[in-house]
Tab-separated table of C-alpha atoms and ligand atoms in Angstrom:
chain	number	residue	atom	x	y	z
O	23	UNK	CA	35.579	-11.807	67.125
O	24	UNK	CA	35.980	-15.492	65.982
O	25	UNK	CA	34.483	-18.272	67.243
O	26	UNK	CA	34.529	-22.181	66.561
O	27	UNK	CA	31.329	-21.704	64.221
O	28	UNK	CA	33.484	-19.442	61.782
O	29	UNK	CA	33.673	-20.867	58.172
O	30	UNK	CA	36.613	-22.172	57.134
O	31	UNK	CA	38.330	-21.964	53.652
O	32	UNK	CA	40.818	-24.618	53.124
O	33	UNK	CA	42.517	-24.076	50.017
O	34	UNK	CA	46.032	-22.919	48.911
O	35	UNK	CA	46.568	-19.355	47.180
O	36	UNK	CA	47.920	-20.660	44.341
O	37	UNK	CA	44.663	-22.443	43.630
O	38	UNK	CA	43.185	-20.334	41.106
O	39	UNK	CA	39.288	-21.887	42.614
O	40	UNK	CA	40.553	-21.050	46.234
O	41	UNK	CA	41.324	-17.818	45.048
O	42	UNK	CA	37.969	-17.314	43.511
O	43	UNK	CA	35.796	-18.241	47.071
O	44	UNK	CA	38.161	-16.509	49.028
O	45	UNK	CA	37.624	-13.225	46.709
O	46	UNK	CA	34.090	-13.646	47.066
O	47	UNK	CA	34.124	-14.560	50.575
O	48	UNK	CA	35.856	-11.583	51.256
O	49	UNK	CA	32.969	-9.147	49.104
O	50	UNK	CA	30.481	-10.982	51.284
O	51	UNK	CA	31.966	-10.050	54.114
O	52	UNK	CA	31.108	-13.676	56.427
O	53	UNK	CA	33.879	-14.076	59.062
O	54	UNK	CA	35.844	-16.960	57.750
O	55	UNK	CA	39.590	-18.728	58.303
O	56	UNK	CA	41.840	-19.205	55.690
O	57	UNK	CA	43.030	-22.906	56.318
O	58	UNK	CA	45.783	-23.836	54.330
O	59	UNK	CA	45.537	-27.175	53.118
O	60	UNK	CA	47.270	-30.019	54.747
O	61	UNK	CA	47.892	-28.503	58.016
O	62	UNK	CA	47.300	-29.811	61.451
O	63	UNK	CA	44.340	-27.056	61.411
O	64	UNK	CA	42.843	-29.040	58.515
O	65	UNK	CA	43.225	-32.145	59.761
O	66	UNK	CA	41.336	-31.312	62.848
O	67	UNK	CA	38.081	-30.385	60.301
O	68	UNK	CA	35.798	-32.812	58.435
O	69	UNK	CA	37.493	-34.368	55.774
O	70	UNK	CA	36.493	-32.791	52.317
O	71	UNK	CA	33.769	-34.794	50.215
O	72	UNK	CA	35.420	-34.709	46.848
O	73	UNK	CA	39.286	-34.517	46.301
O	74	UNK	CA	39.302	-30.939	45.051
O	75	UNK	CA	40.920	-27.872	46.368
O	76	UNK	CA	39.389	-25.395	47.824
O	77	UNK	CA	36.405	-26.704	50.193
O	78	UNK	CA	34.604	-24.841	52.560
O	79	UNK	CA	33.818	-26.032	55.987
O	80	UNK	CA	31.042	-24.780	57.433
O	81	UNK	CA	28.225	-25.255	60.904
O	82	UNK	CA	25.732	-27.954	59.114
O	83	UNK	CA	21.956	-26.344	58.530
O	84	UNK	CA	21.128	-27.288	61.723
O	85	UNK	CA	23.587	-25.127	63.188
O	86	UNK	CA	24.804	-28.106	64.820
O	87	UNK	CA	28.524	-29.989	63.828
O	88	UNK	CA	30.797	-28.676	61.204
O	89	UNK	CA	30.308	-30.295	57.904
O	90	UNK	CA	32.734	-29.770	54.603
O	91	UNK	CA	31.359	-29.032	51.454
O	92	UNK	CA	33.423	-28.938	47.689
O	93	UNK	CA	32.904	-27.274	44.295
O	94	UNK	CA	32.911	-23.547	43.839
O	95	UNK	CA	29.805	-23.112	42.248
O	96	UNK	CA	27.693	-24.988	44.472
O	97	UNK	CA	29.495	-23.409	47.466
O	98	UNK	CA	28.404	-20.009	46.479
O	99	UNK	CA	25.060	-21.065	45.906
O	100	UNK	CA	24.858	-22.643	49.329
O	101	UNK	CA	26.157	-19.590	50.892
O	102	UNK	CA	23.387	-17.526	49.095
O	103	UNK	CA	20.803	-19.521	50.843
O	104	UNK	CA	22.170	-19.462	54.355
O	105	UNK	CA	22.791	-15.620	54.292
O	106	UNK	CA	21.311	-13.066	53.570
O	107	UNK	CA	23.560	-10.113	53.441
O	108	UNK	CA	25.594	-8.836	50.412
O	109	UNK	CA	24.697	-11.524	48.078
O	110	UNK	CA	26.637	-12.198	45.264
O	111	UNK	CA	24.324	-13.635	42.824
O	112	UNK	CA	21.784	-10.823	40.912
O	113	UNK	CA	18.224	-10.637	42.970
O	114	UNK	CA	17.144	-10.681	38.797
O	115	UNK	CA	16.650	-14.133	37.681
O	116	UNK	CA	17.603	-12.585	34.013
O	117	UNK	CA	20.866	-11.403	35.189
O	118	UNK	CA	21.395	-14.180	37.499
O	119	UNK	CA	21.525	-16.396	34.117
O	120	UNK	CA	23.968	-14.558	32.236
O	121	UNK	CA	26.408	-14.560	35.438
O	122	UNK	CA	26.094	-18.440	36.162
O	123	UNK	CA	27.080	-18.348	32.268
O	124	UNK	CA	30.561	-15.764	32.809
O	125	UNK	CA	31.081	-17.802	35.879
O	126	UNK	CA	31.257	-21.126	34.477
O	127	UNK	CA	33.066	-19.510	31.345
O	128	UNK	CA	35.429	-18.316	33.831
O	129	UNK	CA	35.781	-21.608	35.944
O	130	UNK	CA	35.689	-24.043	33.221
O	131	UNK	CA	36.947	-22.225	29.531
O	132	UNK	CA	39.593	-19.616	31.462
O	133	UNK	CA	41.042	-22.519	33.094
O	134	UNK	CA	41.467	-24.221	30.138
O	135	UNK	CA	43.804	-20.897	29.439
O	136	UNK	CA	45.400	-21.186	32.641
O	137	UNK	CA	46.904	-25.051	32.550
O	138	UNK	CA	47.411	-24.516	28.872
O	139	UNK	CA	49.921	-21.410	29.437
O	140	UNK	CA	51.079	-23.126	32.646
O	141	UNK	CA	51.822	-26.439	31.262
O	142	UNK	CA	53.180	-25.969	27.786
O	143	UNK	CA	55.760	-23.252	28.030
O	144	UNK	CA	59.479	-23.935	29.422
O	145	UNK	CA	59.346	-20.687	31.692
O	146	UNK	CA	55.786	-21.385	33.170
O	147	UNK	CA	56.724	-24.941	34.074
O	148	UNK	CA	59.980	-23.801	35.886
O	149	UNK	CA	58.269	-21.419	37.373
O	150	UNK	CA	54.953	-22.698	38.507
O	151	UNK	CA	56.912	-25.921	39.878
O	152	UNK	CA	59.862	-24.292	41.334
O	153	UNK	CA	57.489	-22.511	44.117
O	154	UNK	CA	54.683	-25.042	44.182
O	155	UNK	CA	56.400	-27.679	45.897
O	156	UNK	CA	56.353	-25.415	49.393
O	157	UNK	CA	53.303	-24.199	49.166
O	158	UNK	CA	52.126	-26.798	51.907
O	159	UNK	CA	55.632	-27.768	53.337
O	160	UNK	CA	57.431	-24.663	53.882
O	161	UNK	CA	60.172	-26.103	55.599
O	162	UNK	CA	61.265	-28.428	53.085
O	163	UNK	CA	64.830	-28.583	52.484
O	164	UNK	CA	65.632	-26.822	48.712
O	165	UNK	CA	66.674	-30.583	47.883
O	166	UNK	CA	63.298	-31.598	48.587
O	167	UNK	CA	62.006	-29.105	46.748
O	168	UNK	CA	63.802	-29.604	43.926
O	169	UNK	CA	62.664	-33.473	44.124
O	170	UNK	CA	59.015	-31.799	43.603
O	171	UNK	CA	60.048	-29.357	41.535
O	172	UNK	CA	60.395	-32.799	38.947
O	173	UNK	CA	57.550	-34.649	40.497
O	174	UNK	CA	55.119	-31.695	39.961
O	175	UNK	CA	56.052	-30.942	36.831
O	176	UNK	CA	55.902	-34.247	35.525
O	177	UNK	CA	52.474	-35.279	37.172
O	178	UNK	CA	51.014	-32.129	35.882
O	179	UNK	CA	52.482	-31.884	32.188
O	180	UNK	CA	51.084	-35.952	31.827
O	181	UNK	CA	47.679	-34.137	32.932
O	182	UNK	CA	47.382	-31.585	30.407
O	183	UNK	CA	45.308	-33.457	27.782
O	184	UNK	CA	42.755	-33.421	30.637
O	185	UNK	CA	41.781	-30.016	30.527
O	186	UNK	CA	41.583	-30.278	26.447
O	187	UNK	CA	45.373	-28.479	26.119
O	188	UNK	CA	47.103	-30.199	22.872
O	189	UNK	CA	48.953	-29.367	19.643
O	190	UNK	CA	45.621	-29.139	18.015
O	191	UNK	CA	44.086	-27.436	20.254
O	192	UNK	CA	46.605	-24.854	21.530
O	193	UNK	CA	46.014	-21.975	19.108
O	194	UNK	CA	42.678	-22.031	19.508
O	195	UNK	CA	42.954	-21.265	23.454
O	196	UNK	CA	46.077	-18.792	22.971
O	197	UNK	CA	43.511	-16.957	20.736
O	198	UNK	CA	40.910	-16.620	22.852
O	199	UNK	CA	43.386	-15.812	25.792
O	200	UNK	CA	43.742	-12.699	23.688
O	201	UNK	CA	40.735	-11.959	22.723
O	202	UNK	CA	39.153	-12.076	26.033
O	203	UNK	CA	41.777	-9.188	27.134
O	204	UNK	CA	40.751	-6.984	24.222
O	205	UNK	CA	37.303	-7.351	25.178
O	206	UNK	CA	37.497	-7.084	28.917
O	207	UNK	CA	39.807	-4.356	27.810
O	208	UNK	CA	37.093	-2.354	26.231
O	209	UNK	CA	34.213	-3.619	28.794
O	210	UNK	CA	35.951	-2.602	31.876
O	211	UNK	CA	36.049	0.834	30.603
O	212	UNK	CA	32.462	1.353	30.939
O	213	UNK	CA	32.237	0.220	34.158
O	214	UNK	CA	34.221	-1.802	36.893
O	215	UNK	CA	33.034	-5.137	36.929
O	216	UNK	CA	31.461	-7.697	34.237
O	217	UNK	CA	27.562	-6.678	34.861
O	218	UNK	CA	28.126	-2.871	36.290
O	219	UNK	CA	29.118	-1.431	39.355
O	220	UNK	CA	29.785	-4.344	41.497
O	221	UNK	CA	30.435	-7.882	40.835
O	222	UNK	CA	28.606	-10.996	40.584
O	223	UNK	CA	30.383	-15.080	40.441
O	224	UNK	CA	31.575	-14.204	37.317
O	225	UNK	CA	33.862	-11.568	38.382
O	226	UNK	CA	35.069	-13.955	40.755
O	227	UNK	CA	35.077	-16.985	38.562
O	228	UNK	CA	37.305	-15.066	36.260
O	229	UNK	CA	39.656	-13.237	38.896
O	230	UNK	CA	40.375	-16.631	39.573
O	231	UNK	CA	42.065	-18.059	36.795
O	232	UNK	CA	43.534	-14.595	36.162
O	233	UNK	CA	45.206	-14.493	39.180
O	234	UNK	CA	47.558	-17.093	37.560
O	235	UNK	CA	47.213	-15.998	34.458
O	236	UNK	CA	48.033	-12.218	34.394
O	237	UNK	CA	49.787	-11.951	37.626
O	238	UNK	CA	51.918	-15.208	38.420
O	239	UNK	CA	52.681	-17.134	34.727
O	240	UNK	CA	55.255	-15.459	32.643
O	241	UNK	CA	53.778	-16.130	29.117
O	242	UNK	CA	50.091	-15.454	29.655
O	243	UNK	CA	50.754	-11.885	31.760
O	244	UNK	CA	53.214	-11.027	28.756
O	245	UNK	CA	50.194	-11.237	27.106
O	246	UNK	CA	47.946	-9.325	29.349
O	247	UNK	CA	50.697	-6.500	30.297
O	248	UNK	CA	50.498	-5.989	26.532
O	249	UNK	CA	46.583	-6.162	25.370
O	250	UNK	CA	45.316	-5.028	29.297
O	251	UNK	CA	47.276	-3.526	31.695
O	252	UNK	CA	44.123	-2.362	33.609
O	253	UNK	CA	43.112	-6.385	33.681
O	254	UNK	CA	46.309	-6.755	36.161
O	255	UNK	CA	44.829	-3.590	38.280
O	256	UNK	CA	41.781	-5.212	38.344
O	257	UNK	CA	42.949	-8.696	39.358
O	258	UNK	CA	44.495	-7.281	41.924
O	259	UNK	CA	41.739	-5.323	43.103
O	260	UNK	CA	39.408	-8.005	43.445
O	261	UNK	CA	41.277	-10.209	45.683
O	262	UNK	CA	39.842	-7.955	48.370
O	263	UNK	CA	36.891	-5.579	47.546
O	264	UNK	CA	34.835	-6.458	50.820
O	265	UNK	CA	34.984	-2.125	51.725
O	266	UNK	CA	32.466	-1.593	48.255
O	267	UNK	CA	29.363	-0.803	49.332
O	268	UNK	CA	26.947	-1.898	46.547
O	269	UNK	CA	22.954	-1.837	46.051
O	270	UNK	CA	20.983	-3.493	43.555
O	271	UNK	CA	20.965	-0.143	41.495
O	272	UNK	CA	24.400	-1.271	40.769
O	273	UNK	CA	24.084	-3.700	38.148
O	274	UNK	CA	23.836	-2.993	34.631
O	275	UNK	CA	20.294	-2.630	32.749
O	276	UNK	CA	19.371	-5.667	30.961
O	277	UNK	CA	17.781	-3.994	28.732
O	278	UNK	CA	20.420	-1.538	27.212
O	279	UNK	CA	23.268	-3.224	28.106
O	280	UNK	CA	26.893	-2.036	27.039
O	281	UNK	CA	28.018	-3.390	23.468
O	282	UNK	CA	30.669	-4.776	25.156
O	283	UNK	CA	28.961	-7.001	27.440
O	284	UNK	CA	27.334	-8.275	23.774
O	285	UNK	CA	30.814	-8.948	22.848
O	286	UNK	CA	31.712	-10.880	25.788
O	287	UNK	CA	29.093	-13.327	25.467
O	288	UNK	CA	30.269	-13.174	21.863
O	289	UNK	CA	33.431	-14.881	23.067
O	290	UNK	CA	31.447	-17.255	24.970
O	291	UNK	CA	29.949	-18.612	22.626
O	292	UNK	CA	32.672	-18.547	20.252
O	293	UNK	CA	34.919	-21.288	22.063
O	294	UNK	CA	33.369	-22.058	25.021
O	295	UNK	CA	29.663	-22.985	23.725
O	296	UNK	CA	30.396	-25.262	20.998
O	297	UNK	CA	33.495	-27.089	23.707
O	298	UNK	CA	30.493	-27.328	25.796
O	299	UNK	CA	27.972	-28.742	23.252
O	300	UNK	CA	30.305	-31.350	22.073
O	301	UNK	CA	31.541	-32.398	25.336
O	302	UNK	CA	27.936	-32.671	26.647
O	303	UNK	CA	27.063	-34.818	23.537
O	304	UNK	CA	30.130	-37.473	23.700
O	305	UNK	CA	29.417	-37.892	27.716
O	306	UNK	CA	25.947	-38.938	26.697
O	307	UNK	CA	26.954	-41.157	24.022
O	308	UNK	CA	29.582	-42.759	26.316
O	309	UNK	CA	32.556	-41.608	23.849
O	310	UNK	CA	35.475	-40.864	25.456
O	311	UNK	CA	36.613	-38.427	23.228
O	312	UNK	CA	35.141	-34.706	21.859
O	313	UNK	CA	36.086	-34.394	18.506
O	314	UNK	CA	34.375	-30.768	17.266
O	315	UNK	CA	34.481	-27.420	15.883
O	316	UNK	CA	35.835	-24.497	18.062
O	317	UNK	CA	36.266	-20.973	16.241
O	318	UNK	CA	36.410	-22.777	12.865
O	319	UNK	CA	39.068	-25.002	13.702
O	320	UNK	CA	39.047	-28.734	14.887
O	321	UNK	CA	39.294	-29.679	18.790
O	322	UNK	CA	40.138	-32.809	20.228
O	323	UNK	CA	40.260	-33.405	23.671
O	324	UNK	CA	38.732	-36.244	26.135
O	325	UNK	CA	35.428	-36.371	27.305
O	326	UNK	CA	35.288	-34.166	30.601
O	327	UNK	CA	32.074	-35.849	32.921
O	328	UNK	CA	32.422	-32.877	35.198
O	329	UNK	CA	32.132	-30.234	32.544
O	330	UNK	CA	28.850	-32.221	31.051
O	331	UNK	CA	27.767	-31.642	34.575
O	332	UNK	CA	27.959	-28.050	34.692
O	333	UNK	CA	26.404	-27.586	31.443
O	334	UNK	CA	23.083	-29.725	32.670
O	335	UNK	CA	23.044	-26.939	35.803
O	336	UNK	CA	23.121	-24.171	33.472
O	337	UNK	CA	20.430	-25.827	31.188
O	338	UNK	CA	18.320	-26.805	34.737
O	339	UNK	CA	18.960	-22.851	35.615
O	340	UNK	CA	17.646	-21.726	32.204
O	341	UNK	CA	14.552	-23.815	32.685
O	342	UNK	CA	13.547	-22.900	35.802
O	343	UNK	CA	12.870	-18.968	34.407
O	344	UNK	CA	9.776	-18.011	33.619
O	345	UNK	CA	8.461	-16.840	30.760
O	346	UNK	CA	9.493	-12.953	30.894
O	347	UNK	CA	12.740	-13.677	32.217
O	348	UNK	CA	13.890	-15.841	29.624
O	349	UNK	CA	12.862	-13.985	26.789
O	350	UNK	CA	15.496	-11.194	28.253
O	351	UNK	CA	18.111	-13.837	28.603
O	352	UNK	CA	17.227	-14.677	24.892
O	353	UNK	CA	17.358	-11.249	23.903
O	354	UNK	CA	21.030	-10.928	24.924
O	355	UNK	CA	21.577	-13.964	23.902
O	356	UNK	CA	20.690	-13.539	20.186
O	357	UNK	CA	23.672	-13.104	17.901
O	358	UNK	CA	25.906	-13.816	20.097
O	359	UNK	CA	26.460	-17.918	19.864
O	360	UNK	CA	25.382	-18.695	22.880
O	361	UNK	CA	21.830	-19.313	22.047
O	362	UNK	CA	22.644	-23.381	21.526
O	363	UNK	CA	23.466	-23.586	24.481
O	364	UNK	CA	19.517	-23.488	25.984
O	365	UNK	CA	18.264	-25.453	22.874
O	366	UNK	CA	17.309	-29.030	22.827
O	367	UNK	CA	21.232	-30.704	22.462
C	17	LIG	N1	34.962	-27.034	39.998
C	17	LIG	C1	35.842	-27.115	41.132
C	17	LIG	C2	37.266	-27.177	40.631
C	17	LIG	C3	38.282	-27.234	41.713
C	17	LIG	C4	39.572	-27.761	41.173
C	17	LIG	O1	39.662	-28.258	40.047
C	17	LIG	N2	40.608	-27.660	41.950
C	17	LIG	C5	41.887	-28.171	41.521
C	17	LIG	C6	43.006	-27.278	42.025
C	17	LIG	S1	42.702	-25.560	41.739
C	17	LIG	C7	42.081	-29.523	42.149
C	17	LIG	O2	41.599	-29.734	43.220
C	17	LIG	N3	42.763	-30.400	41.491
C	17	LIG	C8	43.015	-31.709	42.037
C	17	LIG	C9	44.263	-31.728	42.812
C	17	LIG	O3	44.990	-30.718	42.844
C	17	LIG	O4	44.520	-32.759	43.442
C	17	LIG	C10	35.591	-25.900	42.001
C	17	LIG	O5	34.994	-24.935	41.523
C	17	LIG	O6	35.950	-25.930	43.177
């Protein structure tokens, strides 16, 4: 039964992040509301701390008032601490390393896919702004929605250098679109999720942007229908996998881990490593632009203070293993691109 301590997501499902906590709310199996955004039931909540959709609203640590709390990331790690059951993140500090890495590969290089794809092709902008409009007003007249149809796309397309999507840079993220269906392709044949038989917040991370990607936009699920028709079963199957019963015998051994899972970092730290690096370096230099190598080829994009962020809790993450725990990581690591990443920037 529900009661007026139950969390409460407010998000919309075509968020690809809302779509990631409410995947892994729903694998954790806490009671929680799905608040859509902008409705009276929303308004009656704490007001979000950070303009960013989805945020979780939750009964503050003193079990007292309801307080609201934003980012993905940090929201998972918060609901970690406060219970116990089912969590998400590897017990293994080792493990729990390389899965803060897929996850923030999945939240911040796959999205990079996702408003690329979105953004850039004629059929992807029609649709993605014909049917985002009334998302949050459903009663809008189709005048109205037409009105946003223009507003949206126009307010999003002037975005799109944001998230590093340009001329320059657009091969580089259709190729690694593809690439990272080939490989999940071959992973997810040996066994059901990224690190064994259940998943972690990179799972999640991932299902996130692929919910957009290989369901909902017509050019990137071309491209997914073709290389991975099991990556559209399995985005599907993660939006609700809360009846899996999992241990922790279920993730993978660290220590003779599939090749595949060796090529996935591969493709980490092909594009997303070096993006990283750069970006990291320009915020600290106060440039406003990254100008670097991705996958051989040049990349220019704005400086992205959030992304530098993300990298420093990855780094702080790293740090705080101990000794035998991060000679595993580095053993996973080595070869694979990723290793720069951890060294002194
Ligand atoms: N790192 C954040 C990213 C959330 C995010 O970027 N959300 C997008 C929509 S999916 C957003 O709020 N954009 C600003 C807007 O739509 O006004 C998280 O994990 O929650």
């Amino acid at each position: 039964m529900s009661s007026d301590s139950d969390l409460r997501l407010v998000g919309v499902g075509s968020s690809p992040y809302t779509r990631k906590l409410r995947g892994a709310l729903r694998f954790r199996r806490l009671p929680f509301r799905f608040v859509i955004m902008g409705s009276k039931e929303a308004s009656a909540l704490p007001e979000r701390p950070l303009p960013l959709v989805p945020y979780l609203v939750l009964p503050a640590a003193d079990g007292g008032s309801l307080t609201a709390i934003s980012d993905t990331t940090p929201i998972l790690n918060r609901l970690e601490e406060t219970y116990a059951e089912r969590r998400l993140r590897p017990s293994d500090p080792a493990l729990n390393l390389i899965d803060l890495l897929l996850e923030d590969y999945g939240d911040e290089w796959l999205s990079k896919c996702m408003f690329h794809y979105r953004w850039s092709y004629a059929a992807d902008v029609k649709k993605a702004s014909a049917y985002l409009p009334y998302r949050r007003a459903m009663q809008i007249t189709r005048e109205e929605g037409e009105q946003g149809e223009r507003d949206f796309a126009s307010r999003q397309i002037s975005r799109i250098g944001v998230v590093g999507s340009n001329p320059v840079t657009a091969p580089i993220i259709e190729g690694s679109w593809r690439r990272f269906l080939e490989i999940f392709e071959a992973h997810i044949q040996n066994q059901p999720y990224l690190l064994g038989q259940r998943p972690g917040a990179g799972d999640f991370a991932a299902f996130g942007q692929m919910t957009m990607l290989v369901i909902t936009d017509p050019t990137p699920s071309q491209v997914a229908m073709e290389v991975s028709p099991r990556a559209y079963a399995w985005t599907e199957r993660l939006e609700d996998v809360s009846g899996l019963d999992v241990s922790d015998a279920d993730w993978i051994d660290l220590s003779d881990p599939p090749a595949t899972l060796r090529d996935l970092l591969g493709e980490v730290g092909r594009v997303y490593v070096p993006y990283m690096i750069a970006n990291a370096k320009a915020i600290a230099r106060g440039a406003k632009q990254v100008e670097c190598e991705v996958d051989g080829q040049p990349w220019v994009q704005e400086s992205f203070v959030y992304q530098a962020k993300c990298l420093g809790w990855l780094r702080k993450a790293y740090s705080a293993l101990d000794e035998t725990a991060r000679e595993r990581v580095d053993r996973l690591l080595l070869g694979t691109g990723c290793e720069p990443l951890f060294a002194p920037l």
